[in-house]
Coordinates of C-alpha atoms and ligand atoms in Angstrom, one line a residue:
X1 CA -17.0 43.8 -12.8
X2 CA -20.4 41.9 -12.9
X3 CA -18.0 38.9 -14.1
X4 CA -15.5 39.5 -11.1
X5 CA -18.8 39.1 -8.9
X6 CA -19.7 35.7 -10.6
X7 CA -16.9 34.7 -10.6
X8 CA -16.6 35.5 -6.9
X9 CA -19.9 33.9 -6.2
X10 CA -19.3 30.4 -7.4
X11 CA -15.7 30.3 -6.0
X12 CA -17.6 30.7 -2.5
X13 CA -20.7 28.7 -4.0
X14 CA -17.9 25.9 -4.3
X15 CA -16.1 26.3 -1.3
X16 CA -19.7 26.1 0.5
X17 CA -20.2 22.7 -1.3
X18 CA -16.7 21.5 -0.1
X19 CA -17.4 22.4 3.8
X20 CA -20.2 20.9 3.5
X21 CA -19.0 17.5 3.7
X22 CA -20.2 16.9 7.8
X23 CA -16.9 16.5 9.8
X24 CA -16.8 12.5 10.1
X25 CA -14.9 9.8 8.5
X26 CA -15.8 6.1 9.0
X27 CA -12.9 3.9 8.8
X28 CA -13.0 -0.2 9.1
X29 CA -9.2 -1.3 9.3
X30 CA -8.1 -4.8 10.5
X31 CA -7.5 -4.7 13.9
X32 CA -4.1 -3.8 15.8
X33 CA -2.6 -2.4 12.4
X34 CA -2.5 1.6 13.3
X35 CA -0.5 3.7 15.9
X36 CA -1.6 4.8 19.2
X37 CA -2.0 8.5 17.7
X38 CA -2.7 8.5 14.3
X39 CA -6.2 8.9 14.2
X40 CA -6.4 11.3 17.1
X41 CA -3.8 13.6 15.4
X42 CA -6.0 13.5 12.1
X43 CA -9.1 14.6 14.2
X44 CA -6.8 17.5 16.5
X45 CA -5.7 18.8 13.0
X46 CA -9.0 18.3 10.8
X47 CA -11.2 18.6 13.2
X48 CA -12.9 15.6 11.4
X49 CA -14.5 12.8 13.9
X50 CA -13.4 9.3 12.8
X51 CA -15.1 6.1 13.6
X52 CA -12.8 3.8 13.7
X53 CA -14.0 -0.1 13.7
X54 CA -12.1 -2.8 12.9
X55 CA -12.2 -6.7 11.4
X56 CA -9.7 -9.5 11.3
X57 CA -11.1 -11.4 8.1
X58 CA -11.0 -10.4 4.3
X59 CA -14.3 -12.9 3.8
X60 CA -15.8 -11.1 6.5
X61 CA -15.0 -7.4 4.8
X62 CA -16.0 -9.0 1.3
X63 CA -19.6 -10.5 2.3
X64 CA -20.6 -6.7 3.8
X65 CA -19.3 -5.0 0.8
X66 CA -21.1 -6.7 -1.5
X67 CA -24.1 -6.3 0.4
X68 CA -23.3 -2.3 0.0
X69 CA -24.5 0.5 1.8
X70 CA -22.3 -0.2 4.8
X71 CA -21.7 3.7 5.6
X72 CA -17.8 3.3 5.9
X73 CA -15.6 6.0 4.3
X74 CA -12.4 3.9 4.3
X75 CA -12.0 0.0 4.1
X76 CA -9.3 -2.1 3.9
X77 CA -9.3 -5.4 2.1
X78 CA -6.4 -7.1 0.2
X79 CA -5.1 -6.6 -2.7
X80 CA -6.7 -10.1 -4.2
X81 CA -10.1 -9.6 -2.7
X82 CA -10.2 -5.9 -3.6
X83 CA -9.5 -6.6 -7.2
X84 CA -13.2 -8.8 -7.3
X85 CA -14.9 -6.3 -5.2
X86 CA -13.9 -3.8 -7.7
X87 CA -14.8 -5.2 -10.6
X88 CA -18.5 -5.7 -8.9
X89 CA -18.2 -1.9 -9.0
X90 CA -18.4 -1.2 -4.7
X91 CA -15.4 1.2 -4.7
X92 CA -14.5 4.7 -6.4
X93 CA -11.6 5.7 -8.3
X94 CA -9.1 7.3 -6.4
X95 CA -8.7 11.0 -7.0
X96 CA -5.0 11.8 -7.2
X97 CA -5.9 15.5 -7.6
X98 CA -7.1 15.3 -3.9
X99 CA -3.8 13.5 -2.4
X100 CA -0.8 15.8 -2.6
X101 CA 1.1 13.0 -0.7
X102 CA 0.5 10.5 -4.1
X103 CA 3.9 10.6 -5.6
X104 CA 5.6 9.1 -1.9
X105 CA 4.6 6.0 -3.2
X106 CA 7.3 3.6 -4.6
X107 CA 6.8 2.8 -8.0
X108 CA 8.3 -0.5 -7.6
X109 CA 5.4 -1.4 -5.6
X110 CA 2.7 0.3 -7.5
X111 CA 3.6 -1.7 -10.3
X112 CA 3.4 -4.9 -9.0
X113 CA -0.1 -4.1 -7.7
X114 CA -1.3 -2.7 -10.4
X115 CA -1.3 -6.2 -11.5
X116 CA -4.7 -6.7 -9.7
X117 CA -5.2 -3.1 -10.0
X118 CA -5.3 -1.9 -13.2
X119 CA -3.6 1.7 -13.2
X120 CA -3.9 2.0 -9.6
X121 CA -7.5 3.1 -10.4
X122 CA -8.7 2.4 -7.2
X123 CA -6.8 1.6 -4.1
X124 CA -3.9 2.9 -2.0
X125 CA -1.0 0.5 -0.5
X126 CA -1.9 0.1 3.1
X127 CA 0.8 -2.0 4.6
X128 CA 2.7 -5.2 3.1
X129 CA 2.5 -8.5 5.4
X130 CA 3.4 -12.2 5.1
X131 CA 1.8 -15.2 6.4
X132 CA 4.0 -17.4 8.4
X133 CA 4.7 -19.4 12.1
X134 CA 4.5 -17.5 14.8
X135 CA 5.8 -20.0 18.3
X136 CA 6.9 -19.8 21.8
X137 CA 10.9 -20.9 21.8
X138 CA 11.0 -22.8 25.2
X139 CA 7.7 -24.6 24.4
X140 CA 8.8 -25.7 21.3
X141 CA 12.0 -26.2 22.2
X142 CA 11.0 -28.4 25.2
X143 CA 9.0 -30.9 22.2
X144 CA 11.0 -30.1 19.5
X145 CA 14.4 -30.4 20.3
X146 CA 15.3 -26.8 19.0
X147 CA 14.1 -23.6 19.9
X148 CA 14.2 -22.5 15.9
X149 CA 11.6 -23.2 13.2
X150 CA 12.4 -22.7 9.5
X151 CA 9.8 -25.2 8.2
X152 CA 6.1 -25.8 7.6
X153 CA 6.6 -29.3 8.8
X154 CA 6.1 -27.9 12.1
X155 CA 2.8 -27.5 11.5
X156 CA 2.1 -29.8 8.5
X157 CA 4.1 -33.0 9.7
X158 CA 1.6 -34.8 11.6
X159 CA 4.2 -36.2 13.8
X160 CA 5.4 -32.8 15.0
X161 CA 2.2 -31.4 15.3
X162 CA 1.2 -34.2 17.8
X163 CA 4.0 -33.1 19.4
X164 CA 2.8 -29.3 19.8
X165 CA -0.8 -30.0 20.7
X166 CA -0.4 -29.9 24.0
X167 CA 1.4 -26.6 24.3
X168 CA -1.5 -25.0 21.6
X169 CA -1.4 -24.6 17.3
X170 CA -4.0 -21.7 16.3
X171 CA -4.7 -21.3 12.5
X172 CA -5.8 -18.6 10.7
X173 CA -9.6 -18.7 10.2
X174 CA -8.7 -17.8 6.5
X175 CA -9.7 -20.5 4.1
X176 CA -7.6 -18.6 1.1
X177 CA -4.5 -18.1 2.9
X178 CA -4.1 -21.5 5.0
X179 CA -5.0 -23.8 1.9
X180 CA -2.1 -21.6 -0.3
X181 CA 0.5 -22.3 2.6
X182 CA -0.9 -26.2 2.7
X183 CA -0.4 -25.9 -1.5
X184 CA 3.2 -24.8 -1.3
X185 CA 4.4 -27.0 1.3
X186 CA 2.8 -29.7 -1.1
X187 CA 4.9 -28.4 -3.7
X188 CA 1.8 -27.7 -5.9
X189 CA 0.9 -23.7 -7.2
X190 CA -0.4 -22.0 -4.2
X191 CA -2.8 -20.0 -6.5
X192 CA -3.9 -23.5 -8.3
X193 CA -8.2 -23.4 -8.3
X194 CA -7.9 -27.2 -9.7
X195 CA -10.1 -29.6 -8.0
X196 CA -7.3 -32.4 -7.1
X197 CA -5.3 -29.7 -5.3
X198 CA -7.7 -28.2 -3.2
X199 CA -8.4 -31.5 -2.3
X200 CA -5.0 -32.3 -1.5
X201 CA -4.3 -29.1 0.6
X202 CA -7.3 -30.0 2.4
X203 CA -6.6 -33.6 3.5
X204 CA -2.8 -32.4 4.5
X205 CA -4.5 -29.9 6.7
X206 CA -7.3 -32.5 7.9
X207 CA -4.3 -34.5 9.0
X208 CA -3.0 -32.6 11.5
X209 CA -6.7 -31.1 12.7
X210 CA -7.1 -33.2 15.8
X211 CA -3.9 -31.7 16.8
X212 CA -5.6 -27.9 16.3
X213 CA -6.4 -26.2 19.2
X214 CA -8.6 -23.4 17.3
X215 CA -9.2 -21.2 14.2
X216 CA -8.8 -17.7 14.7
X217 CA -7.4 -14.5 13.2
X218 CA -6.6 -12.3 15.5
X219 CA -7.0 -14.0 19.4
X220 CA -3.5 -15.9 18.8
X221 CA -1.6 -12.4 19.4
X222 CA -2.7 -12.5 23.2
X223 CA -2.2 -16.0 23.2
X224 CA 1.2 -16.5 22.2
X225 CA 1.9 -13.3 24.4
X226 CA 0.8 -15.4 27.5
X227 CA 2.2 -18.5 26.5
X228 CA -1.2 -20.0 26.5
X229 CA -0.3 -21.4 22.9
X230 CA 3.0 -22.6 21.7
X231 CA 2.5 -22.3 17.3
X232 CA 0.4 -19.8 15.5
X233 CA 0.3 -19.3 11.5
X234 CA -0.1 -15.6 11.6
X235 CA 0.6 -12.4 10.2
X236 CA 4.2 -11.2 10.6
X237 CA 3.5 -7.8 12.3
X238 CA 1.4 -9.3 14.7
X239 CA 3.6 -12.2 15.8
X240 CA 5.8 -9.4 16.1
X241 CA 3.4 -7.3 18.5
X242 CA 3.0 -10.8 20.4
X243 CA 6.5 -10.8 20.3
X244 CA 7.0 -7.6 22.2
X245 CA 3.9 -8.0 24.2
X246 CA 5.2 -11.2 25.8
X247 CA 8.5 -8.8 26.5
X248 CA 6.9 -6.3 28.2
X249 CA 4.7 -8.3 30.3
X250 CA 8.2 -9.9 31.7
X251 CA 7.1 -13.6 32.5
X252 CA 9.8 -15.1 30.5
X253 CA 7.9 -15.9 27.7
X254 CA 10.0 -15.6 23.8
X255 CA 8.0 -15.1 21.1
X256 CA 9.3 -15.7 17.3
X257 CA 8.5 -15.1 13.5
X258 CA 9.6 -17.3 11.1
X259 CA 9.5 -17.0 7.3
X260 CA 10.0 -21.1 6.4
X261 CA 12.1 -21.8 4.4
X262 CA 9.4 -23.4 1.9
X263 CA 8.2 -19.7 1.5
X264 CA 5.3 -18.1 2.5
X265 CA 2.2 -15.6 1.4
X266 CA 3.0 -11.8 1.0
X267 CA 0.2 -9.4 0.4
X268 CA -0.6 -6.0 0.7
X269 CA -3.3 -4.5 2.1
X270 CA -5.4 -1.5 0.4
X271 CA -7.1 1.7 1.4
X272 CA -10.3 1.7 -0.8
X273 CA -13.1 3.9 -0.6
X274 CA -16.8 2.8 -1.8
X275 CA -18.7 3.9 -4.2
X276 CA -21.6 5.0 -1.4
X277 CA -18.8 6.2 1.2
X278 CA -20.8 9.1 3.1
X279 CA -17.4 11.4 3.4
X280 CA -14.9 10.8 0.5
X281 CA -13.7 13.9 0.7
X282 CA -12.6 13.2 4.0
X283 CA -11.5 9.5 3.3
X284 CA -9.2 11.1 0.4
X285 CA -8.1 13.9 2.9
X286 CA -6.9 10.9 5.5
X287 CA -5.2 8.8 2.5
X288 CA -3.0 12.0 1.7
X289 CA -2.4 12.3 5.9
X290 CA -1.0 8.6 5.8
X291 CA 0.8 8.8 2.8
X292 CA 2.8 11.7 4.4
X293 CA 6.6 10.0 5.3
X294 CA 6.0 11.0 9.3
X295 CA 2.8 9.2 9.7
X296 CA 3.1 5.5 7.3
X297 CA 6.9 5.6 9.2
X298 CA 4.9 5.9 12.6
X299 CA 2.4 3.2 11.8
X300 CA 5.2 0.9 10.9
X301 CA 6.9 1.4 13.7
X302 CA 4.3 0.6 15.9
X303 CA 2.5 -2.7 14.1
X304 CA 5.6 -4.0 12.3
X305 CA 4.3 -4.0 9.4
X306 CA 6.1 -2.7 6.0
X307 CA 4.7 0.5 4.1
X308 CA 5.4 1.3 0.1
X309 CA 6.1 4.8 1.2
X310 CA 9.3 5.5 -0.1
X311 CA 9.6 8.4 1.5
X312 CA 9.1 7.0 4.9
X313 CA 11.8 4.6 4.9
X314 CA 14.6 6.7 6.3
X315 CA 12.2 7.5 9.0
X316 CA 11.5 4.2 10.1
X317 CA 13.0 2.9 13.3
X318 CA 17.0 1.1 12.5
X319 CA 15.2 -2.0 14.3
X320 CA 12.2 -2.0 12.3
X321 CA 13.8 -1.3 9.0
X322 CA 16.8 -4.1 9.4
X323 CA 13.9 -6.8 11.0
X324 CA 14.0 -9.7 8.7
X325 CA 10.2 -10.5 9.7
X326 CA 9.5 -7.0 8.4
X327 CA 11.8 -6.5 5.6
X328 CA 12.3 -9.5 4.2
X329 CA 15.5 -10.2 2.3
X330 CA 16.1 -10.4 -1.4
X331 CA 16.6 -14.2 -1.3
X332 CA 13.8 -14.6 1.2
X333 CA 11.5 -12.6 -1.0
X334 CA 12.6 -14.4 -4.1
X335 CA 10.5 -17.7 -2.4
X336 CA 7.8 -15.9 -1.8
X337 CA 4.4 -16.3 -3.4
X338 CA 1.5 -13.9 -3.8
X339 CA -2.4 -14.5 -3.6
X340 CA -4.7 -14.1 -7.2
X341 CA -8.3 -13.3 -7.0
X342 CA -10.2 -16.8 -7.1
X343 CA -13.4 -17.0 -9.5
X344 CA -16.3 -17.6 -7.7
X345 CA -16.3 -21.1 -8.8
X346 CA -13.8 -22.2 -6.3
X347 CA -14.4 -19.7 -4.0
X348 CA -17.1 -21.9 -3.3
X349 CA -15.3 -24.8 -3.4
X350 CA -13.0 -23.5 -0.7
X351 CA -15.4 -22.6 1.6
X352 CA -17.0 -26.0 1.4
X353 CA -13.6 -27.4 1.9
X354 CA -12.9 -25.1 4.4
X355 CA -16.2 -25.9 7.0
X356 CA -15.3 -29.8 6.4
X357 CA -12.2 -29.3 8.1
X358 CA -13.3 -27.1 10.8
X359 CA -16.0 -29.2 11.7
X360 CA -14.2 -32.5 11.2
X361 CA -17.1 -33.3 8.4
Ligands
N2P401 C1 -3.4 -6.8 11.0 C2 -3.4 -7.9 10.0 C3 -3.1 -7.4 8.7 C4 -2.5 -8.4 7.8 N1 -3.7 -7.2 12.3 C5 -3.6 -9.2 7.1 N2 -4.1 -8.7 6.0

């Protein structure tokens, strides 16, 4: 009997310890990459309170987690810049114990991130995205002579850029991912940390910088819904929002995603949780609510981005699901290239590259 009553105590000594994890989750996603409702269904059904803030840059999300102590519960960086901030030890293991919803994810996929992931120790598939052109059909159509892109050159062919640069090119202010699409349209590695290359990626891009209207990671989904630029490199799902905002907003203007046909960068993104996270109890609790089919299906439905929730696929919209920009095909995914994690030698090597160009230096 007096074991019973131990036993009793410390089941409700434990469950006291669990609930008393304060009700709040602090999330730091990139921007426009969730549904309208998933967070406020999380909070109606957990009552937990989530902060949600968002980023548009992985250098931005790397520079604060390396700092530490930045009180998030949740953050989302890709798979090549989690793998360094993991080995400088910011994130926990994920406990699979904790996330019933685990065994949705496709193997497949877990396999080839567990390449930068050993064992899948520490971070959960977010969504899958390329990098490619995002453009405005009559605008280039008008300077062009066709309404289609399937090539870099659009962007890297000085001649056709000169073109553009009246209607508006944005780039990504991402040093990693615009010199690895300036690498493969040179024909060299896209991964390649050697000197010569960078060098070369960066004088390709320096040719066609006076033609640039501005770096940014996030403001050419507005623009290109307006009109007010004519060629973005972007990330598919949000060319693909830009694509539907300029729809709904009815002025005419067509908005398209193109995988060139030289190939482009596909990633994924990664729910991580830091080794200080306030509530990761909570963050684990929301990474089993995503990984349940109903929700990653909604989430790709709404930011046209691809989830490795096998169980979700039959859920997601016919549209969604048969999009090319979304789903790429076999022999569009066969010329595709993924990003590694750079050593810190060339990451400073980039960056240096990187402000030369912006600033014309
Ligand atoms: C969301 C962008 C996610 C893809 N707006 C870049 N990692």
């Amino acid at each position: 009997m007096k074991n019973l009553m131990a036993a009793g105590v410390a089941v409700l000594a434990s469950a006291g310890v669990a609930a008393a994890e304060e009700a709040v989750l602090n999330i730091y996603n990139w921007s426009d990459y969730i549904a309208e409702d998933t967070i406020a269904n999380f909070e109606a059904e957990t009552g937990i309170k989530v902060n949600y803030d968002v980023f548009d840059s992985n250098e931005v999300v790397e520079a604060k987690m390396l700092t530490g102590s930045t009180n998030y519960d949740i953050v989302v960086p890709s798979l090549e810049f989690m793998a360094r901030q993991a080995q400088a030890g910011v994130f926990q293991e994920i406990d699979r114990a904790q996330i019933a919803n685990y065994g949705n994810l496709d193997p497949k996929v877990m396999e080839i991130i567990a390449a930068n992931d050993p064992g899948n120790a520490y971070g959960v598939p977010y969504m899958m995205y390329t990098v490619g052109l995002g453009y405005n059909r009559d605008k280039v159509a008008e300077r062009l002579g066709s309404e289609e892109i399937d090539s870099w050159s659009a962007l890297f062919d000085p001649a056709q850029a000169e073109k553009l640069q009246d209607c508006g090119i944005a780039l990504l202010d991402s040093p990693s991912e615009m010199t690895a699409a300036a690498l493969n349209y040179l024909g060299l590695d896209p991964t390649s940390e050697k000197a010569d290359d960078l060098e070369a990626a960066t004088e390709l891009m320096k040719g066609v910088r006076p033609f640039i209207r501005y770096f940014h990671s996030s403001q050419y989904i507005n623009d290109l819904a307006n009109g007010d630029i004519c060629l973005a490199v972007g990330y598919s799902g949000d060319i693909l929002q830009a694509r539907d905002r300029a729809d709904e907003a009815g002025q005419g203007v067509r908005v398209a995603y193109e995988i060139p046909k030289e190939g482009a960068l596909v990633g994924f993104d990664m729910l991580v949780i830091p080794s200080d996270a306030p509530h990761p109890e909570n963050a684990h609790k929301f990474v089993d609510y995503f990984l349940r089919p109903e929700v990653s299906a909604a989430i790709t439905n709404y930011v046209y981005y691809a989830n490795a929730n096998q169980k979700a696929t039959e859920l997601v919209d016919e549209a969604v699901r048969n999009d090319p920009g979304i789903y790429p095909a076999p022999e569009v995914m066969a010329k595709m290239y993924s990003a590694k994690p750079h050593s810190q030698r060339y990451d400073r090597s980039l960056t240096r590259a990187w402000t030369s160009l912006k600033t014309g230096q």
